[in-house]
Coordinates of C-alpha atoms in Angstrom, one line a residue:
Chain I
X859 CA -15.0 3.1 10.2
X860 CA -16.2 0.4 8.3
X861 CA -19.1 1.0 5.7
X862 CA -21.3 -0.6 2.4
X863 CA -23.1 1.4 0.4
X864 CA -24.3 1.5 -3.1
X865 CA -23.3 5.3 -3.2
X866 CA -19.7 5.9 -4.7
X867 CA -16.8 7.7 -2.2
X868 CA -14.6 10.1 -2.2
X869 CA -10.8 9.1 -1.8
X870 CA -10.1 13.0 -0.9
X871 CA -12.5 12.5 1.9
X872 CA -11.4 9.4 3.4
X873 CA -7.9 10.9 3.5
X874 CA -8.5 14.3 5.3
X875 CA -10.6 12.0 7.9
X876 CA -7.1 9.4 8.1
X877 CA -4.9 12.4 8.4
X878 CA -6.8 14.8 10.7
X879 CA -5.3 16.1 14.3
X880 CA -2.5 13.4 14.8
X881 CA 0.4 14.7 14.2
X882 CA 2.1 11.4 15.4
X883 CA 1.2 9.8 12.1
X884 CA 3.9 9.4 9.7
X885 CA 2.5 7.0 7.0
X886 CA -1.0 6.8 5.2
X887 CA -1.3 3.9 2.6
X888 CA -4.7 4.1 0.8
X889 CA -6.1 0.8 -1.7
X890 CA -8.8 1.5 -4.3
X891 CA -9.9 -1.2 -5.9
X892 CA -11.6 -0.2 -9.3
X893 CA -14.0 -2.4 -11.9
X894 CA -12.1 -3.6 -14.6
X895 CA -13.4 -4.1 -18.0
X896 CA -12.0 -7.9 -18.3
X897 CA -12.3 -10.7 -17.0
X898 CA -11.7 -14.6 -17.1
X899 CA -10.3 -13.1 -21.3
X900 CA -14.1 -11.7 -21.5
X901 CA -15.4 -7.9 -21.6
X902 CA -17.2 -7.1 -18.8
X903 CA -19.8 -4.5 -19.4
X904 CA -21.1 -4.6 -15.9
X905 CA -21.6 -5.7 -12.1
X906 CA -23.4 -6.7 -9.7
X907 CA -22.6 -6.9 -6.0
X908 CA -24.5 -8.9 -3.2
X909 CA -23.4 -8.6 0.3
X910 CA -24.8 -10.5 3.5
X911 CA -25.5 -7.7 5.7
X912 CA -25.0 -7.5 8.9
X913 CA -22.5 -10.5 8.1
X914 CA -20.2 -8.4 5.8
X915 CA -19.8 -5.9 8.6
X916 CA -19.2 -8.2 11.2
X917 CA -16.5 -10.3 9.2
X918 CA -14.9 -6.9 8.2
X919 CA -14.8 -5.8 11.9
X920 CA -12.5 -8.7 12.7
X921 CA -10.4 -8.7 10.1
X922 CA -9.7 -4.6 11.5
X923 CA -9.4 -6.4 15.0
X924 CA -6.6 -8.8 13.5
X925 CA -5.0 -6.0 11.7
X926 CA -4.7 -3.6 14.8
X927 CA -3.1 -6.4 17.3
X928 CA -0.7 -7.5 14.4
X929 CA 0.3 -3.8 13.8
X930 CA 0.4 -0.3 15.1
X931 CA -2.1 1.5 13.7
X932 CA -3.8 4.8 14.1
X933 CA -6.6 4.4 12.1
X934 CA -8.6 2.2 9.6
X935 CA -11.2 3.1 7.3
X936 CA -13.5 0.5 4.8
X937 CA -15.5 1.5 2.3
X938 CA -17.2 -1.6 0.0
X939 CA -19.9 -0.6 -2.9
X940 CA -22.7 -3.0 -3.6
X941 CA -25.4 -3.1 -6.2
X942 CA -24.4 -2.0 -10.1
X943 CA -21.2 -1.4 -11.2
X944 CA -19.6 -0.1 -14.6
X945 CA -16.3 -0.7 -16.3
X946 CA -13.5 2.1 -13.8
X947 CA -16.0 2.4 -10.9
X948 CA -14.6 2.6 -7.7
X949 CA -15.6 -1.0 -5.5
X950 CA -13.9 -0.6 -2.6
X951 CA -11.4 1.3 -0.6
X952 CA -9.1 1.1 2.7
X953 CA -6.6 3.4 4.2
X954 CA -4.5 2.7 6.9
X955 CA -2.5 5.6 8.8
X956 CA 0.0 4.5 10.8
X957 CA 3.2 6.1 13.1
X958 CA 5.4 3.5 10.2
X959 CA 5.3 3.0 6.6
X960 CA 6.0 -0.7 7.5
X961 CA 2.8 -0.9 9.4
X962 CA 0.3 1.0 7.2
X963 CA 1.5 -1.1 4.3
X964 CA 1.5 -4.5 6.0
X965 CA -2.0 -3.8 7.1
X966 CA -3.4 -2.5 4.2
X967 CA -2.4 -5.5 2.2
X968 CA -3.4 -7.9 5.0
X969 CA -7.0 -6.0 5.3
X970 CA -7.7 -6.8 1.2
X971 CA -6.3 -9.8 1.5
X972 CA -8.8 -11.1 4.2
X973 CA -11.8 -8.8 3.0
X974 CA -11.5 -10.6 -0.6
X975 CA -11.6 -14.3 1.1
X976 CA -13.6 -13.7 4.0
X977 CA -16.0 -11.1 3.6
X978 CA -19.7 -12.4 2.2
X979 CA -19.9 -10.2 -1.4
X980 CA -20.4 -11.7 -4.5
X981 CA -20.2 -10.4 -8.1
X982 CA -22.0 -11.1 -10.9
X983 CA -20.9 -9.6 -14.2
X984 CA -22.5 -9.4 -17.6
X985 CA -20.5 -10.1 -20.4
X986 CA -20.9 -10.2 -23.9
X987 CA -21.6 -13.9 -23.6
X988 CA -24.4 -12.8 -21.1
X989 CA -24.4 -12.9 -16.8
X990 CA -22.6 -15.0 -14.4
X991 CA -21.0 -15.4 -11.3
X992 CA -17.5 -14.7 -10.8
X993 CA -15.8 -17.7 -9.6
X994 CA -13.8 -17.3 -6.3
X995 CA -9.7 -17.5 -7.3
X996 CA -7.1 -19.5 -6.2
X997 CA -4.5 -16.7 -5.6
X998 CA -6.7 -14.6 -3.4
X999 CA -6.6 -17.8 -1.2
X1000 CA -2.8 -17.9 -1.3
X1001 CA -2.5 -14.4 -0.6
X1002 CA -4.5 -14.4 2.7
X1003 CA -2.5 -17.7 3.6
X1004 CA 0.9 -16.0 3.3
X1005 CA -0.1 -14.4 6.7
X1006 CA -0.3 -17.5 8.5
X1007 CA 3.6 -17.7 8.5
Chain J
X85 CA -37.8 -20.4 14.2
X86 CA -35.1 -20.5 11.8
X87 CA -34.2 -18.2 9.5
X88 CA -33.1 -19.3 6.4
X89 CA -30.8 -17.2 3.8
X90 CA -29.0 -18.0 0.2
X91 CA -27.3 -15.8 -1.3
X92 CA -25.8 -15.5 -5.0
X93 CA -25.8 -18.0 -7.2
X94 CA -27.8 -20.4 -4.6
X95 CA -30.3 -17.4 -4.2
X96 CA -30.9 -18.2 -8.1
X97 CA -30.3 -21.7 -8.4
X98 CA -33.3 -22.0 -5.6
X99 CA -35.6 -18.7 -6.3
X100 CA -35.2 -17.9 -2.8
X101 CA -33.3 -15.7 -0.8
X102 CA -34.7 -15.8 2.3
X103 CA -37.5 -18.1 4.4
X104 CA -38.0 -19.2 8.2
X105 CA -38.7 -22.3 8.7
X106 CA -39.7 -25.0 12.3
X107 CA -37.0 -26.9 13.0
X108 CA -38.0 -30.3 11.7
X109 CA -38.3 -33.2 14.0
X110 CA -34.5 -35.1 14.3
X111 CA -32.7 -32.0 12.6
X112 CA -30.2 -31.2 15.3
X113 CA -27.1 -30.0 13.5
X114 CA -26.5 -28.5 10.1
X115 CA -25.7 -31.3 8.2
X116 CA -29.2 -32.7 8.9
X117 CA -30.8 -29.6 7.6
X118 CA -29.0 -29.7 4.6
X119 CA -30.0 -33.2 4.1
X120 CA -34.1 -32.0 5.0
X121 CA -33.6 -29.2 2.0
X122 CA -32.2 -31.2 -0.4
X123 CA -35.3 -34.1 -0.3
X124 CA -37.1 -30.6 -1.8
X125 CA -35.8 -31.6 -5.1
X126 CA -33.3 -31.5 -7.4
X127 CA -32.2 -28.3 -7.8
X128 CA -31.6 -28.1 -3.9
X129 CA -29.8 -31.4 -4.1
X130 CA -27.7 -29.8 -6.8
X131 CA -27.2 -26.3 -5.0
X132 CA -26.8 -27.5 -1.5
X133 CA -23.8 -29.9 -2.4
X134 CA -21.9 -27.4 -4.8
X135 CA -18.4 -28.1 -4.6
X136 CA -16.8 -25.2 -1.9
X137 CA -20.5 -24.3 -0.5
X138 CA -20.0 -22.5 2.4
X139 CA -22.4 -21.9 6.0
X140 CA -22.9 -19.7 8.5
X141 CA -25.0 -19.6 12.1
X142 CA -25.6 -16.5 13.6
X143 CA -23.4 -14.9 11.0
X144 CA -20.2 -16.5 11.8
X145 CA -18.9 -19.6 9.2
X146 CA -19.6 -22.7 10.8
X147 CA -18.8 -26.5 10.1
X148 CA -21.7 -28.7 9.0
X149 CA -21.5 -30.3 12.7
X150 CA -22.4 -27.5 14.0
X151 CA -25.7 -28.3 16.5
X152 CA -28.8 -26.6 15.6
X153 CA -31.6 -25.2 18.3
X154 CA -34.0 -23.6 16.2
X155 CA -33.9 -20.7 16.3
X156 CA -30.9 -19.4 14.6
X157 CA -30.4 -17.3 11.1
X158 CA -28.4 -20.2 9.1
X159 CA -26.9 -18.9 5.5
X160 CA -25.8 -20.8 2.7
X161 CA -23.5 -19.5 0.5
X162 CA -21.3 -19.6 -2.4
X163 CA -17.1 -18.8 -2.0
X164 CA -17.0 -14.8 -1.9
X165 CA -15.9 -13.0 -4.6
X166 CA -15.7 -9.2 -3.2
X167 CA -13.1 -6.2 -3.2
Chain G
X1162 CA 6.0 11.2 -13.5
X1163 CA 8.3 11.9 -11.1
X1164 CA 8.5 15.7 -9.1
X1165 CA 10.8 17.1 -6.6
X1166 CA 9.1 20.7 -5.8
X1167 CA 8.4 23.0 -2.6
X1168 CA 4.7 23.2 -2.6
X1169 CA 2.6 20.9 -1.1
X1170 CA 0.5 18.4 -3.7
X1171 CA -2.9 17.3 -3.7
X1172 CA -4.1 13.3 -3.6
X1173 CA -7.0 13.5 -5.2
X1174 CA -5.1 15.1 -7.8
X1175 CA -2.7 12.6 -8.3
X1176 CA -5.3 9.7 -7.5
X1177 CA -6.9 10.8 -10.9
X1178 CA -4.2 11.3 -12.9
X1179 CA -3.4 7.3 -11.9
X1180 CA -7.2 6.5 -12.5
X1181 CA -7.6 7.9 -15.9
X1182 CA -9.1 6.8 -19.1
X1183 CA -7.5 2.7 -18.5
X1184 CA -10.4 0.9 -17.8
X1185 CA -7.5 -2.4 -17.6
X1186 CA -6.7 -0.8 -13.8
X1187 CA -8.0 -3.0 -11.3
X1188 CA -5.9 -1.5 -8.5
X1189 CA -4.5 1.7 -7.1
X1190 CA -1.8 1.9 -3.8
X1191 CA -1.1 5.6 -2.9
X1192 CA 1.3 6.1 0.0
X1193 CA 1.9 9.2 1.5
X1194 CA 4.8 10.3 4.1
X1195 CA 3.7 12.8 6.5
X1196 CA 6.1 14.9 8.6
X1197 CA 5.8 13.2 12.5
X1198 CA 6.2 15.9 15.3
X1199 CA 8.7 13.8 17.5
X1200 CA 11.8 11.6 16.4
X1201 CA 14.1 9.8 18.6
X1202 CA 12.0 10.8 21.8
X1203 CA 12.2 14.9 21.2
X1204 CA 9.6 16.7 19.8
X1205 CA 10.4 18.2 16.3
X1206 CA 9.1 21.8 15.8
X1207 CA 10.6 22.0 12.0
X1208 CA 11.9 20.4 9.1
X1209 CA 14.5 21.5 6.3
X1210 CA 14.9 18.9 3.5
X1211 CA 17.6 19.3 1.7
X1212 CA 18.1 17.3 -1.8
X1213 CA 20.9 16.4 -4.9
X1214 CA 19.0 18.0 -7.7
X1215 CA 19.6 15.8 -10.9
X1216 CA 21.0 12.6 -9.2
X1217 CA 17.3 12.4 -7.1
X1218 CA 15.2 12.2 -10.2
X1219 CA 17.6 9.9 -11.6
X1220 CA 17.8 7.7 -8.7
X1221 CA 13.9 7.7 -8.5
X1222 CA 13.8 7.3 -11.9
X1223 CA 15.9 4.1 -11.9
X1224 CA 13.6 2.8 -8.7
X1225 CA 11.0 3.3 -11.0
X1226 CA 12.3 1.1 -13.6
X1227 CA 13.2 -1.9 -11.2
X1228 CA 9.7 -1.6 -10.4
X1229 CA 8.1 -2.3 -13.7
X1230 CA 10.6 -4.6 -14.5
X1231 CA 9.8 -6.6 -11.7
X1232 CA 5.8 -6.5 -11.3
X1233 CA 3.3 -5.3 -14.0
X1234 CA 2.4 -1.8 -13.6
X1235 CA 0.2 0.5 -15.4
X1236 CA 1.2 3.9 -13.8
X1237 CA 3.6 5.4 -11.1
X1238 CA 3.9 8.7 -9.8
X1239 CA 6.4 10.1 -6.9
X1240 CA 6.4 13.5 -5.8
X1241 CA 8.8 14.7 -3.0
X1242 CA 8.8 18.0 -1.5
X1243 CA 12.1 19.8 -0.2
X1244 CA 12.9 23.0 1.6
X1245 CA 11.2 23.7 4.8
X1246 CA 7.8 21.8 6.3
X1247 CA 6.1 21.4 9.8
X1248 CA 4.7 18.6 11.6
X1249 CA 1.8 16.8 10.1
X1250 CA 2.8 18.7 6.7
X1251 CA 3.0 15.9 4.0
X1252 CA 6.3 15.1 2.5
X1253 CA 6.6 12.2 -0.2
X1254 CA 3.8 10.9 -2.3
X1255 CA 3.9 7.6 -4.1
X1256 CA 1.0 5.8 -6.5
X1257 CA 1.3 3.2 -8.4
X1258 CA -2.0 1.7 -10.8
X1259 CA -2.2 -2.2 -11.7
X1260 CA -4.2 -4.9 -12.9
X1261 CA -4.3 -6.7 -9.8
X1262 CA -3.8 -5.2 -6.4
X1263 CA -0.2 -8.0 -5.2
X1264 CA 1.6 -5.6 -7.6
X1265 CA 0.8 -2.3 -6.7
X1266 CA 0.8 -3.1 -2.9
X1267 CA 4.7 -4.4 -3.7
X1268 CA 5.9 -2.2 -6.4
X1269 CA 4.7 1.0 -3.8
X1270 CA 6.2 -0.3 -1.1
X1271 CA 9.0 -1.3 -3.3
X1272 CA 9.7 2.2 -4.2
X1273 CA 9.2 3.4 -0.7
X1274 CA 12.1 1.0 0.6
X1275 CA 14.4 2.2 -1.9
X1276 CA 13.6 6.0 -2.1
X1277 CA 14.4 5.9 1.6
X1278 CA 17.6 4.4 1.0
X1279 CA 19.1 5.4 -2.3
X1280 CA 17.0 9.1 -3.5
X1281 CA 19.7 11.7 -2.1
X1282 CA 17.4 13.6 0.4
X1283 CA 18.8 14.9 3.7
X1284 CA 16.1 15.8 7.0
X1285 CA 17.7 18.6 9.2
X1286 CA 14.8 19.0 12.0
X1287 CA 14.4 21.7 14.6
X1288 CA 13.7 20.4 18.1
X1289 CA 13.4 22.4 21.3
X1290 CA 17.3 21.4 22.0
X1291 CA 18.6 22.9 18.9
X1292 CA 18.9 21.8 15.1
X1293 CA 20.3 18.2 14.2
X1294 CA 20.7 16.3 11.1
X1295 CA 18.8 13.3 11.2
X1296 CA 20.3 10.0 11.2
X1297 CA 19.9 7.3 8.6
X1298 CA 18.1 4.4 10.1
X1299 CA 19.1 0.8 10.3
X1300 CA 15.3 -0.3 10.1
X1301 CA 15.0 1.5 6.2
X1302 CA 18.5 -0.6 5.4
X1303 CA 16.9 -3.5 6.2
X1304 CA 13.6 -2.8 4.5
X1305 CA 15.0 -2.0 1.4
X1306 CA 17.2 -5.5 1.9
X1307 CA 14.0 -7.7 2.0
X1308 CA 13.7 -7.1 -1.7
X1309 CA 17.2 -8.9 -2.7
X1310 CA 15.5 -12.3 -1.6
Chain V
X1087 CA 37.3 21.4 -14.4
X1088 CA 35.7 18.9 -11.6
X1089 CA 32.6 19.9 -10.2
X1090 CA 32.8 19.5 -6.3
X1091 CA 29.5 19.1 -4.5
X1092 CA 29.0 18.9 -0.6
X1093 CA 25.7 18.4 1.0
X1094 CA 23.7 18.2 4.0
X1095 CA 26.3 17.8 7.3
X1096 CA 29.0 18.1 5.2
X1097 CA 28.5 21.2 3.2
X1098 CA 27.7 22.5 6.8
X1099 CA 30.5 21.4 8.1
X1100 CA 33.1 22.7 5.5
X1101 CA 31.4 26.1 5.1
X1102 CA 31.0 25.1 1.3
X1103 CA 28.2 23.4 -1.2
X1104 CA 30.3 23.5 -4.3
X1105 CA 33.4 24.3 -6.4
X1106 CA 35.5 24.0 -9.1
X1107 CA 38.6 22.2 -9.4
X1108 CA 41.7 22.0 -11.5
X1109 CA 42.4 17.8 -11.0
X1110 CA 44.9 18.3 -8.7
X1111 CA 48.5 16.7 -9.7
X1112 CA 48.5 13.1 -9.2
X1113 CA 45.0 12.9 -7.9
X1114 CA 43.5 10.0 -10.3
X1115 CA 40.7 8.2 -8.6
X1116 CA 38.2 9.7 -6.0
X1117 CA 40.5 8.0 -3.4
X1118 CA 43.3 10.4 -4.3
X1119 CA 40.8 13.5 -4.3
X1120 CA 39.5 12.8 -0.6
X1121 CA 43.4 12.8 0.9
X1122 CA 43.9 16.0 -1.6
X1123 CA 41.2 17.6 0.1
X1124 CA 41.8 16.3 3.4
X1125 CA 44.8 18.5 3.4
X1126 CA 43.1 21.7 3.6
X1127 CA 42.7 21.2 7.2
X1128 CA 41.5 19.6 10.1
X1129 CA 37.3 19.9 9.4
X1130 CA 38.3 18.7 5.8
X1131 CA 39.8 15.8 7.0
X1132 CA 37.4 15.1 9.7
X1133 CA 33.9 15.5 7.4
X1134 CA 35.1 13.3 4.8
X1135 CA 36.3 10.3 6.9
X1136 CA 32.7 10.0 8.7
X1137 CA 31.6 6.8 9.0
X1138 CA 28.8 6.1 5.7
X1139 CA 30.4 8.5 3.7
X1140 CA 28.8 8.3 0.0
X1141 CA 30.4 9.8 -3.3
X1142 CA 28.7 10.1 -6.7
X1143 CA 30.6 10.3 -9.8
X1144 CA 28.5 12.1 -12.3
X1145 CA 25.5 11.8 -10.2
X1146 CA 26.2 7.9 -9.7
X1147 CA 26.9 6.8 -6.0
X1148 CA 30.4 5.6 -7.1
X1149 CA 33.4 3.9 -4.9
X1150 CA 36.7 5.3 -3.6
X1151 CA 38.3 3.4 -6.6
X1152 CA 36.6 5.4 -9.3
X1153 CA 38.8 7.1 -11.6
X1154 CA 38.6 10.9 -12.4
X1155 CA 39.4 12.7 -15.8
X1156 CA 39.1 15.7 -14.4
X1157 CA 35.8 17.1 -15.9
X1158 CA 34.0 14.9 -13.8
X1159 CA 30.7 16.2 -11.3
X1160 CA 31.9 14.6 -7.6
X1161 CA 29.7 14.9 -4.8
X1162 CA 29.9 13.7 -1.1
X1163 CA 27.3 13.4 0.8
X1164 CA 26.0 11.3 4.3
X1165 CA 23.8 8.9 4.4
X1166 CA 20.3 9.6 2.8
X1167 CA 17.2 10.7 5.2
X1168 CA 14.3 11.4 2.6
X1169 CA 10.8 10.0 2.4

């Protein structure tokens, strides 16, 4: 299930859904992925997310694909939030239940790692200096590559 | 046609986030409608050659080789910042 | 915070007791264990977990400290259940908050390699041949190892 | 008095979880303990020479080599199987 909405979610939800009639599953590892209120050494007092859709969806689809013939996996679930954000919103979430902890973990990681450098989103935050766009980061980049090994 | 999107900080930089657009005569690959955008002015010069500036066709990334028919949804874009 | 009790526990609950009022979180990793219904090719119809009250919460406790000592952490919470349980019951709970999300992925995962090796907890489980005690795996040894690199 | 623990397998197999103990005579480290116990008979002997044997000294996982005072809290247990 992958989904963007502007609506917040429900951790408790996505859970019960992950866990539900499979009693083979052994290991759920869940990400949230909250708004900070700092950034670049400047207060954030808001965000804004813009998405390609259609895109977004797409990209995160494959990145799923990836994950599930690199790893055994039950189930996988996105959620990404777009449009205004405040300082300790929720952005985005992804569980991952799995037979192995080893798995669920591995995929989880790999699934932010690739959403953050491959999926089409963009923020803009406001600061106290005023708006701009948050520049992409060196380390997310390293952190996908480490998966190429 | 093609369909023509920006997103982000391009979306500003060129007060448009979405057009469609005949596929000019002798514009057969990306890199040739890049170069037809930017003779718009300066600000497309500027926003079409930011440094990391990335493009997709039909929704997939693609190279700026990548041949053009005319009638694909082509979108240029900024690194992503999401999650 | 760090629990070793008989009744079940809650996610959400825990999820916002690592969410609240730290608007510096950027990240949350829960993992949670859940009690598989075949081990070793047998089906499992029950569980008894057994534990060494005192030197578990210390041995968490420690795990816990190796953690933030090694990756910057806002918040960690472990909760283990004992006695008996049934397949697709949930049995450990680990969440750890963070800045940025490299550090809670490791330090969760982290404290999962090492409860599994070091937290004095013992599975007896009840399969249609009888009870056994289950068998320390080589796979958690060399999970736990990883981290010495 | 030593505290004597025994869990999992082990307290099965010698009927016993704990129990207190006068240090035996000569019985200085946890080495000496183990072949003082081992005496008591053949399921004594045989449960604490399983292969991955662990001992804690005062709820530290300690080695055969560990002295003992005598008011120490000794436990024996397998290998771990939480999580």
């Amino acid at each position: 299930m992958i989904v963007v909405q502007e609506q917040d979610f429900d951790l408790q939800h996505e859970y019960a859904a992950l866990r539900q009639d499979c009693p083979s599953i052994g290991a759920i590892v869940t990400f949230v992925g909250l708004m900070r209120d700092f950034n670049d050494g400047d207060n954030v007092k808001s965000l804004f997310l813009e998405h390609y859709a259609g895109m977004t969806e797409n990209v995160l689809a494959d990145i799923v694909e990836k994950a599930k013939s690199r790893w055994n996996l039950q189930a996988v679930r996105i959620i990404h939030r777009v449009g205004n954000l405040l300082p300790s919103d929720q952005i985005v979430f992804v569980g991952v239940s799995s037979a192995h902890r080893g798995d669920a973990f591995s995929a989880c990681e790999f699934i932010m790692d690739f959403l953050k450098t491959q999926a089409p989103f963009w923020k803009r935050e406001q600061t106290e200096q005023g708006g701009r766009w948050v520049d992409a980061r060196r380390s997310d980049e390293d952190s996908a590559q480490r998966w190429e090994k | 046609m093609l369909k023509l999107l920006f997103f982000a900080r391009l979306r500003e930089d060129l007060g448009t986030h979405e057009e469609t657009l005949e596929l000019p005569e002798g514009v057969t690959s990306v890199a040739a409608l890049r170069e037809f955008l930017c003779r718009r002015g300066d600000n497309w010069q500027t926003a079409l050659h930011r440094p990391g500036l990335f493009v997709a066709v039909g929704q997939q990334v693609a190279g700026w080789e990548t041949p053009l028919q005319g009638d694909e949804e082509v979108a240029f874009f900024p690194p992503v910042t999401g999650g």
